[in-house]
PDB file of N, CA and C in Angstrom:
ATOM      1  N   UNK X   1     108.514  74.712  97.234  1.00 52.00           N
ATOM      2  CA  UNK X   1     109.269  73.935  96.398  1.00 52.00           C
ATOM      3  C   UNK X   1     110.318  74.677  95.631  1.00 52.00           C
ATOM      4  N   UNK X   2     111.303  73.983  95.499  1.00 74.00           N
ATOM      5  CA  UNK X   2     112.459  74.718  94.649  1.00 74.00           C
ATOM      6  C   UNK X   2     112.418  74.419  93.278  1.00 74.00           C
ATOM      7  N   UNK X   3     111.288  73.129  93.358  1.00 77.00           N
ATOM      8  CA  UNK X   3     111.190  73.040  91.466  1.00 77.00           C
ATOM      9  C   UNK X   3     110.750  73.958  90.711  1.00 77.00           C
ATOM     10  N   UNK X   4     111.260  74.371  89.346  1.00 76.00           N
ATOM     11  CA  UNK X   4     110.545  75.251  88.587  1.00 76.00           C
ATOM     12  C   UNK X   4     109.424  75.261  88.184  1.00 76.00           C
ATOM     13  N   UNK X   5     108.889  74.086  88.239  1.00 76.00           N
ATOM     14  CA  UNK X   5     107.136  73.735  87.756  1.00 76.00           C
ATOM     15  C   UNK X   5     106.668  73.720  88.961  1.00 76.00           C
ATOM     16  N   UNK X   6     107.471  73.835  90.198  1.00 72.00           N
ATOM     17  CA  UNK X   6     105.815  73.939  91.229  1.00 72.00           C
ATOM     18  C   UNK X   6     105.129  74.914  91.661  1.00 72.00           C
ATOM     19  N   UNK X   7     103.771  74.689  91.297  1.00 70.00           N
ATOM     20  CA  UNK X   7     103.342  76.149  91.554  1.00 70.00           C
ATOM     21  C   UNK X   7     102.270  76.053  93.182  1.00 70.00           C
ATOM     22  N   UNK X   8     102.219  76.631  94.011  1.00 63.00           N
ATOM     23  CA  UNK X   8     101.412  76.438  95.150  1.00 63.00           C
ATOM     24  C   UNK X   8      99.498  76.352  94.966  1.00 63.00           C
ATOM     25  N   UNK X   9      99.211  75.170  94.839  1.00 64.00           N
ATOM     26  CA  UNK X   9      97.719  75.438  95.007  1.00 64.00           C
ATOM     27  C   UNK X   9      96.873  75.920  95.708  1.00 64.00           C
ATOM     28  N   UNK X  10      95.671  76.474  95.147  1.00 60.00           N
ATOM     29  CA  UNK X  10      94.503  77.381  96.652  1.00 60.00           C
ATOM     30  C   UNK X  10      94.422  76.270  97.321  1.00 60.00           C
ATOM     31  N   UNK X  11      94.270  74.974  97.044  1.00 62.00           N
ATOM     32  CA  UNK X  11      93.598  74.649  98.544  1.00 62.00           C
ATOM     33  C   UNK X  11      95.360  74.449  99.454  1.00 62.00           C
ATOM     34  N   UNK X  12      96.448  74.082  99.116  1.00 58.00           N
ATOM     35  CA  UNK X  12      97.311  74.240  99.415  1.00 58.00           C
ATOM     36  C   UNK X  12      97.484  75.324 100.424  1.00 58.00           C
ATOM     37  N   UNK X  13      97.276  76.360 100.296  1.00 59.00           N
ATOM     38  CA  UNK X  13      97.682  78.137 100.946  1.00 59.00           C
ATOM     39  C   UNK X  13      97.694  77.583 102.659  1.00 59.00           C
ATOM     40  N   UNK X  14      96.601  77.205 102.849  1.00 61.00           N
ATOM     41  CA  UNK X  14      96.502  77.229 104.667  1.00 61.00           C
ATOM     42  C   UNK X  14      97.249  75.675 105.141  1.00 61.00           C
ATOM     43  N   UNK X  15      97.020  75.053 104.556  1.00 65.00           N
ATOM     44  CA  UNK X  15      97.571  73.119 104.876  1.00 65.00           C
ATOM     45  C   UNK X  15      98.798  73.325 105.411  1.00 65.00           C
ATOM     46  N   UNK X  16      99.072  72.398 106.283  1.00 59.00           N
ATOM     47  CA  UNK X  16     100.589  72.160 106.770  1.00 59.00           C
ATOM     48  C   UNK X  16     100.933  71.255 106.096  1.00 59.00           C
ATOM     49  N   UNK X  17     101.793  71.470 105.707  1.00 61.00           N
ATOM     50  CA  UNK X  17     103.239  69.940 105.088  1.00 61.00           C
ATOM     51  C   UNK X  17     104.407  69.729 106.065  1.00 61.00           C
ATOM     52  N   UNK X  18     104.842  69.087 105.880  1.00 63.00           N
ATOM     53  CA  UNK X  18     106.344  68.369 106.486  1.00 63.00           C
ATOM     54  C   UNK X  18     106.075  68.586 107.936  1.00 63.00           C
ATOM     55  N   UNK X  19     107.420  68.986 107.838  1.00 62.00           N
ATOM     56  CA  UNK X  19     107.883  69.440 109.729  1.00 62.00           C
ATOM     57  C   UNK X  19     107.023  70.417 109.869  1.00 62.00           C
ATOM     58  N   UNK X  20     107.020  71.687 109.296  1.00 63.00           N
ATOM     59  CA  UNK X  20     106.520  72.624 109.953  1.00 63.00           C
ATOM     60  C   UNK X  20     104.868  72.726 110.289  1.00 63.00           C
ATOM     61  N   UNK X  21     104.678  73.540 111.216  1.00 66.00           N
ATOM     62  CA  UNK X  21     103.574  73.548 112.125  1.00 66.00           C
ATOM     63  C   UNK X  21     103.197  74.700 112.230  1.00 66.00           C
ATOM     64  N   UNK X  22     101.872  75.083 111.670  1.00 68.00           N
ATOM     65  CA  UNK X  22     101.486  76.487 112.418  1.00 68.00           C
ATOM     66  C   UNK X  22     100.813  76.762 113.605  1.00 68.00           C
ATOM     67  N   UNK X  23     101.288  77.873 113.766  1.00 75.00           N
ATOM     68  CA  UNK X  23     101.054  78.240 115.486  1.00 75.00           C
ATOM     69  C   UNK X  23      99.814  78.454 116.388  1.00 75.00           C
ATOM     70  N   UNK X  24     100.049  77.730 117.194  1.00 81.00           N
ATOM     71  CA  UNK X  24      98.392  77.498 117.925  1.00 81.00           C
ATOM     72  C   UNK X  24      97.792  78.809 117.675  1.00 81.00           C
ATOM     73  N   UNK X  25      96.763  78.320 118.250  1.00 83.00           N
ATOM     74  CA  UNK X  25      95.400  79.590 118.444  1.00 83.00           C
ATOM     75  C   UNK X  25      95.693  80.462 119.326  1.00 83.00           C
ATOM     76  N   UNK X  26      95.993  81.571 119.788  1.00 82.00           N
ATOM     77  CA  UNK X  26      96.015  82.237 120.716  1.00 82.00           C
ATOM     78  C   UNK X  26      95.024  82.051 121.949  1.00 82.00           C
ATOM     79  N   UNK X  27      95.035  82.091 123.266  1.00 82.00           N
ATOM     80  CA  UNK X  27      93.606  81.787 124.167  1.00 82.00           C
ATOM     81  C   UNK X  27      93.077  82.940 124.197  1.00 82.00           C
ATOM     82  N   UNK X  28      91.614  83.168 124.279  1.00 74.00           N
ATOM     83  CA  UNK X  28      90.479  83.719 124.434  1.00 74.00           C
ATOM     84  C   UNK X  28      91.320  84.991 124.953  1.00 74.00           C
ATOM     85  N   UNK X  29      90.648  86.269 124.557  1.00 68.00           N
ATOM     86  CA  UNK X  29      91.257  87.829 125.112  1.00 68.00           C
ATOM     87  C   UNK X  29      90.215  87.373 126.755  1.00 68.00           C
ATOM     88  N   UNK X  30      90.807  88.199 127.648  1.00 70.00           N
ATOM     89  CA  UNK X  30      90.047  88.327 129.126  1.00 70.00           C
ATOM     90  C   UNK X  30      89.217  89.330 129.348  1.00 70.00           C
ATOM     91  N   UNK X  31      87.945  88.784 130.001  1.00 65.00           N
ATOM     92  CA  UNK X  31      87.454  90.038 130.259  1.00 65.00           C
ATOM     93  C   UNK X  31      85.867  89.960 129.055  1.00 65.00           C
ATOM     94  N   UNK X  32      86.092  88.582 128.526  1.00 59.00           N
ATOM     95  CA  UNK X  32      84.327  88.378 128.064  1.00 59.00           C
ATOM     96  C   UNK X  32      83.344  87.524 129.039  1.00 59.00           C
ATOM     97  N   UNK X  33      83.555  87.434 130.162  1.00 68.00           N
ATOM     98  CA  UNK X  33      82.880  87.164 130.625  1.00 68.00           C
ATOM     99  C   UNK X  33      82.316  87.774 131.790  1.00 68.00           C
ATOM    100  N   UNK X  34      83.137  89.111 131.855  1.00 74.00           N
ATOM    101  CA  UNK X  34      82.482  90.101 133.044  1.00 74.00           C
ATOM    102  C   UNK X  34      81.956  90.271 132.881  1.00 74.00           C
ATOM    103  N   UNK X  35      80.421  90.246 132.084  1.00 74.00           N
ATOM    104  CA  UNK X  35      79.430  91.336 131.697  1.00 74.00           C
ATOM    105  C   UNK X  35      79.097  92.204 130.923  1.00 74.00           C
ATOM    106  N   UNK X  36      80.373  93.051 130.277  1.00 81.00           N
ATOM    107  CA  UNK X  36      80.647  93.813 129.667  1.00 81.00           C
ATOM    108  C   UNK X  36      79.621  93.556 127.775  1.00 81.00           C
ATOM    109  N   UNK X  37      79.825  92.046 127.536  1.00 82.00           N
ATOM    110  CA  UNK X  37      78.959  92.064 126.156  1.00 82.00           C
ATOM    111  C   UNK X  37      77.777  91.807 126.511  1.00 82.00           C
ATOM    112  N   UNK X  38      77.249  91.557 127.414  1.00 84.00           N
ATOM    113  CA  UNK X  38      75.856  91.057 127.635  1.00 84.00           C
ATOM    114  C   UNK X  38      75.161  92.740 128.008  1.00 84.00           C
ATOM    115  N   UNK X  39      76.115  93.288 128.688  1.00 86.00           N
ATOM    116  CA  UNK X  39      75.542  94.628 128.667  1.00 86.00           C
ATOM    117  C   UNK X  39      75.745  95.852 127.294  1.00 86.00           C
ATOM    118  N   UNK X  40      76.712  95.590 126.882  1.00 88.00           N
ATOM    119  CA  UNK X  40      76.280  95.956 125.216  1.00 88.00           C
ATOM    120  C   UNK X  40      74.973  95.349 124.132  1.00 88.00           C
ATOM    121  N   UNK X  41      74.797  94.295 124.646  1.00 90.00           N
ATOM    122  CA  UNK X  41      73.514  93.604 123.967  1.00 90.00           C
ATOM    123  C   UNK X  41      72.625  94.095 124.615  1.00 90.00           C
ATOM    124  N   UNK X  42      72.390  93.790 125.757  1.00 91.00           N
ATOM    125  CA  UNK X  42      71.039  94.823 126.222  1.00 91.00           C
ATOM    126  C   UNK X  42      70.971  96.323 125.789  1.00 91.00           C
ATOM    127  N   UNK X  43      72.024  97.201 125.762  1.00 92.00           N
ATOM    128  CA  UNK X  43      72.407  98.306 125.303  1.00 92.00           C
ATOM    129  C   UNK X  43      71.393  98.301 123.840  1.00 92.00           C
ATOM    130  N   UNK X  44      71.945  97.525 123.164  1.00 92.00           N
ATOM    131  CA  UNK X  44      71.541  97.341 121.937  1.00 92.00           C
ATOM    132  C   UNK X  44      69.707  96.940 121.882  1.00 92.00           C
ATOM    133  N   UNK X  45      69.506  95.677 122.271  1.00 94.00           N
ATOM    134  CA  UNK X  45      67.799  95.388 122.314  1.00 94.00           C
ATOM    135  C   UNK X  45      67.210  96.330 122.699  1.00 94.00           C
ATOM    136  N   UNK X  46      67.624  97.535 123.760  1.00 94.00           N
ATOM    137  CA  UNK X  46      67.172  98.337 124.313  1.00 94.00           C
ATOM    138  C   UNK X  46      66.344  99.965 123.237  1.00 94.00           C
ATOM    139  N   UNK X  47      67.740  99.610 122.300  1.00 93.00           N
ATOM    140  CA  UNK X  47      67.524 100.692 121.018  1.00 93.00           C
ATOM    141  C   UNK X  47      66.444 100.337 119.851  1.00 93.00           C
ATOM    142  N   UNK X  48      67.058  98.555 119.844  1.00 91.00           N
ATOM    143  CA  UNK X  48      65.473  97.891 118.975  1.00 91.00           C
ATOM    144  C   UNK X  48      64.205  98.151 119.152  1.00 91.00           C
ATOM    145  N   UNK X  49      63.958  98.042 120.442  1.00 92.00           N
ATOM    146  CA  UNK X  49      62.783  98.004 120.918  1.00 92.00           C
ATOM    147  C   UNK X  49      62.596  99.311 121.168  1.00 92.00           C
ATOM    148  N   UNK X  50      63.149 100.481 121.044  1.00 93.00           N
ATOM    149  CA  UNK X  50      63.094 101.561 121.205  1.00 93.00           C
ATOM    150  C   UNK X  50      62.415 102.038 119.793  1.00 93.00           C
ATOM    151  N   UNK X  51      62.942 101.678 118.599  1.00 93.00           N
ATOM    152  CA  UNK X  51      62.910 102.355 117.101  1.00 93.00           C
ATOM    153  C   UNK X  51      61.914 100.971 116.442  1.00 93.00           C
ATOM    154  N   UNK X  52      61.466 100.142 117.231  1.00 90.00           N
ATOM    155  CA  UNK X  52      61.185  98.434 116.593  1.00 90.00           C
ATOM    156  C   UNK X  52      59.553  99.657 116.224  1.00 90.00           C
ATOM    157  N   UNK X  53      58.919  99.667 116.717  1.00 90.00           N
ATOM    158  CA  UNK X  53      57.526 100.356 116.701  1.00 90.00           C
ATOM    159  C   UNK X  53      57.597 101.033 114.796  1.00 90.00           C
ATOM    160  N   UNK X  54      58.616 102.040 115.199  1.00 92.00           N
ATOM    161  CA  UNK X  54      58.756 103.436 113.863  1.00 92.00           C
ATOM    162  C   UNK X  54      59.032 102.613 112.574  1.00 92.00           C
ATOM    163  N   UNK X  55      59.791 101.544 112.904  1.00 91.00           N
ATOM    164  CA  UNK X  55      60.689 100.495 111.293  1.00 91.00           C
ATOM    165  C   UNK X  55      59.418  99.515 111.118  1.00 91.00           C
ATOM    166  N   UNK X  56      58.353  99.134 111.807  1.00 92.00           N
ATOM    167  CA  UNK X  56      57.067  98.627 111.682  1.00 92.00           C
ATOM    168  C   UNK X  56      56.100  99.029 110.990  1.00 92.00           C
ATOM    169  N   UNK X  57      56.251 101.188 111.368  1.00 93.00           N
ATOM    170  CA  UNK X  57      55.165 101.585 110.724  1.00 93.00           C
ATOM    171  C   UNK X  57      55.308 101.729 109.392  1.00 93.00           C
ATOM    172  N   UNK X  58      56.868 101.958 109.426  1.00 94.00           N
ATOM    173  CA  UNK X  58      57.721 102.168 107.996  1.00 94.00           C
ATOM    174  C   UNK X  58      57.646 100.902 107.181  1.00 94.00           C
ATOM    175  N   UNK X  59      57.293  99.692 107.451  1.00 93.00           N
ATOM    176  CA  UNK X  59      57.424  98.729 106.563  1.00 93.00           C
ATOM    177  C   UNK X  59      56.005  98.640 106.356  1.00 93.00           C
ATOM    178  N   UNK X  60      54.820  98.910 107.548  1.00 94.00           N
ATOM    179  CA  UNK X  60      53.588  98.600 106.802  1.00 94.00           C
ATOM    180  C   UNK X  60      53.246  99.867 106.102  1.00 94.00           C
ATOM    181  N   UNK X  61      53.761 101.259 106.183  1.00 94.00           N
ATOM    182  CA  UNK X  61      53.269 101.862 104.887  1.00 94.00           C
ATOM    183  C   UNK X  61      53.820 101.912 103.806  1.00 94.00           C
ATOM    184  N   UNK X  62      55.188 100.962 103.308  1.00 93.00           N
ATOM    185  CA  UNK X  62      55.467 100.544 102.061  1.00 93.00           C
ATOM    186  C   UNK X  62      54.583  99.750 101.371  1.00 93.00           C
ATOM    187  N   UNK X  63      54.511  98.818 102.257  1.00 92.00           N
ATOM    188  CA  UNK X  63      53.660  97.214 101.957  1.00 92.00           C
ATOM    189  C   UNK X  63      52.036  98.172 101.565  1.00 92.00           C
ATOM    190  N   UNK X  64      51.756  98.999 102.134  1.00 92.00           N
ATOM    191  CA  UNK X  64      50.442  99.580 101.654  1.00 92.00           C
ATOM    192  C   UNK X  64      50.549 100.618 100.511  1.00 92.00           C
ATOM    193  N   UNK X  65      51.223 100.810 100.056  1.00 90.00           N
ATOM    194  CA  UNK X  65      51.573 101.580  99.063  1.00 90.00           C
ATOM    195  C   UNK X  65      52.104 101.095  97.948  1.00 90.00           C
ATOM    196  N   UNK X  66      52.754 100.301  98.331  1.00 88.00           N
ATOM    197  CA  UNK X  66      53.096  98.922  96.851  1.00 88.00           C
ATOM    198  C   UNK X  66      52.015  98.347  97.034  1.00 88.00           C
ATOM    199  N   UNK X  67      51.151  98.115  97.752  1.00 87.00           N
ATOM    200  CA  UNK X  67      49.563  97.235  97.352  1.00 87.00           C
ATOM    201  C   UNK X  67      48.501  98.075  96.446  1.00 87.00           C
ATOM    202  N   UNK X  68      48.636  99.225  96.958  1.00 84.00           N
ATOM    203  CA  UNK X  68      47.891 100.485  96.331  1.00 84.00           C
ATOM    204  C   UNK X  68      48.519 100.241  94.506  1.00 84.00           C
ATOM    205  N   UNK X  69      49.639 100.913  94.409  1.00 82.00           N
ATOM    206  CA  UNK X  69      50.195 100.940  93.138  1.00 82.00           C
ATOM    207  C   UNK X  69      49.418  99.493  92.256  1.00 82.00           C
ATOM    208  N   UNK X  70      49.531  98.262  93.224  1.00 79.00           N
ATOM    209  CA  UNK X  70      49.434  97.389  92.163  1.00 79.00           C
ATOM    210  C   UNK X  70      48.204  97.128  91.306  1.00 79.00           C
ATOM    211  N   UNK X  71      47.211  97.453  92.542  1.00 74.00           N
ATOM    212  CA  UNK X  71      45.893  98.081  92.368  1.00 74.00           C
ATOM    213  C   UNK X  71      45.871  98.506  91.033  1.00 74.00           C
ATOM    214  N   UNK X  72      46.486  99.723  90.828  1.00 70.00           N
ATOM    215  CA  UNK X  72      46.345 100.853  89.998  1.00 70.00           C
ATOM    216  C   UNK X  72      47.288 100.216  88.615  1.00 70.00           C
ATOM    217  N   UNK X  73      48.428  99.486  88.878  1.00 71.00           N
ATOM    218  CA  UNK X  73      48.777  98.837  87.743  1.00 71.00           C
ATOM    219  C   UNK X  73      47.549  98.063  87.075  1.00 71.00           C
ATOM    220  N   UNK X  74      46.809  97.350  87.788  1.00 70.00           N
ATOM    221  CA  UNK X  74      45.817  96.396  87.348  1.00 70.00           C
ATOM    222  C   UNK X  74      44.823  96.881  86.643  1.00 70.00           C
ATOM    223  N   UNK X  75      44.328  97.722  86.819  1.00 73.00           N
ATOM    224  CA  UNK X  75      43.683  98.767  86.586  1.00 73.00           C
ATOM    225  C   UNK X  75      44.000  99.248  85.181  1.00 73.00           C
ATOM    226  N   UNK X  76      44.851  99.971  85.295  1.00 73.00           N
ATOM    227  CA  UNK X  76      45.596 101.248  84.605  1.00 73.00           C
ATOM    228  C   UNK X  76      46.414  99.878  83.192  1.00 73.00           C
ATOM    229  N   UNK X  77      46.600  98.786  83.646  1.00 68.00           N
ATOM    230  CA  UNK X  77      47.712  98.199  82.442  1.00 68.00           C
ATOM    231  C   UNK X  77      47.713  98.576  81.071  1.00 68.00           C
ATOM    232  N   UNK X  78      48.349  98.383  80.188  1.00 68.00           N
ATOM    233  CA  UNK X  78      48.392  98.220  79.236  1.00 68.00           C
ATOM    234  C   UNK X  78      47.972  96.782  78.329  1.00 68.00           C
ATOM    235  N   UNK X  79      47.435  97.147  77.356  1.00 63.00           N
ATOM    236  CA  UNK X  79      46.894  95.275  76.817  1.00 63.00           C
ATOM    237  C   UNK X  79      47.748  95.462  75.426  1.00 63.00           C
TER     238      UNK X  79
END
């Protein structure tokens, strides 16, 4: 706007007005459907299931060690 009081609103920013039109979507890059991400994902599950065991043992000896402590809070509190 060329008025001095108009100021552009947030929800305004992306909306089209008038004539103008913004520009399509670009089409899809080539080359996602060769294989290429499905074999990065296996790539990947491959590493999960590789380290899934060690981040298991690591979460149940937190969980047993914050159970322990609370123990000992219960115990140990203050009245």
């Amino acid at each position: 706007g060329e008025c001095p009081k108009f100021e552009r609103r947030l929800a305004d920013v992306a909306w089209t007005h008038g004539t103008l039109v913004v520009s399509p979507t670009p089409p899809e890059p080539k080359g996602l459907d060769d294989g290429t991400a499905a074999a990065i994902l296996d790539e990947a599950e491959d590493i999960l299931n590789a380290v899934g065991s060690d981040i298991r043992a690591e979460v149940d000896a937190e969980r047993e060690a914050a159970a322990k402590r609370g123990i000992f809070k219960r115990i140990f509190r203050r009245k």
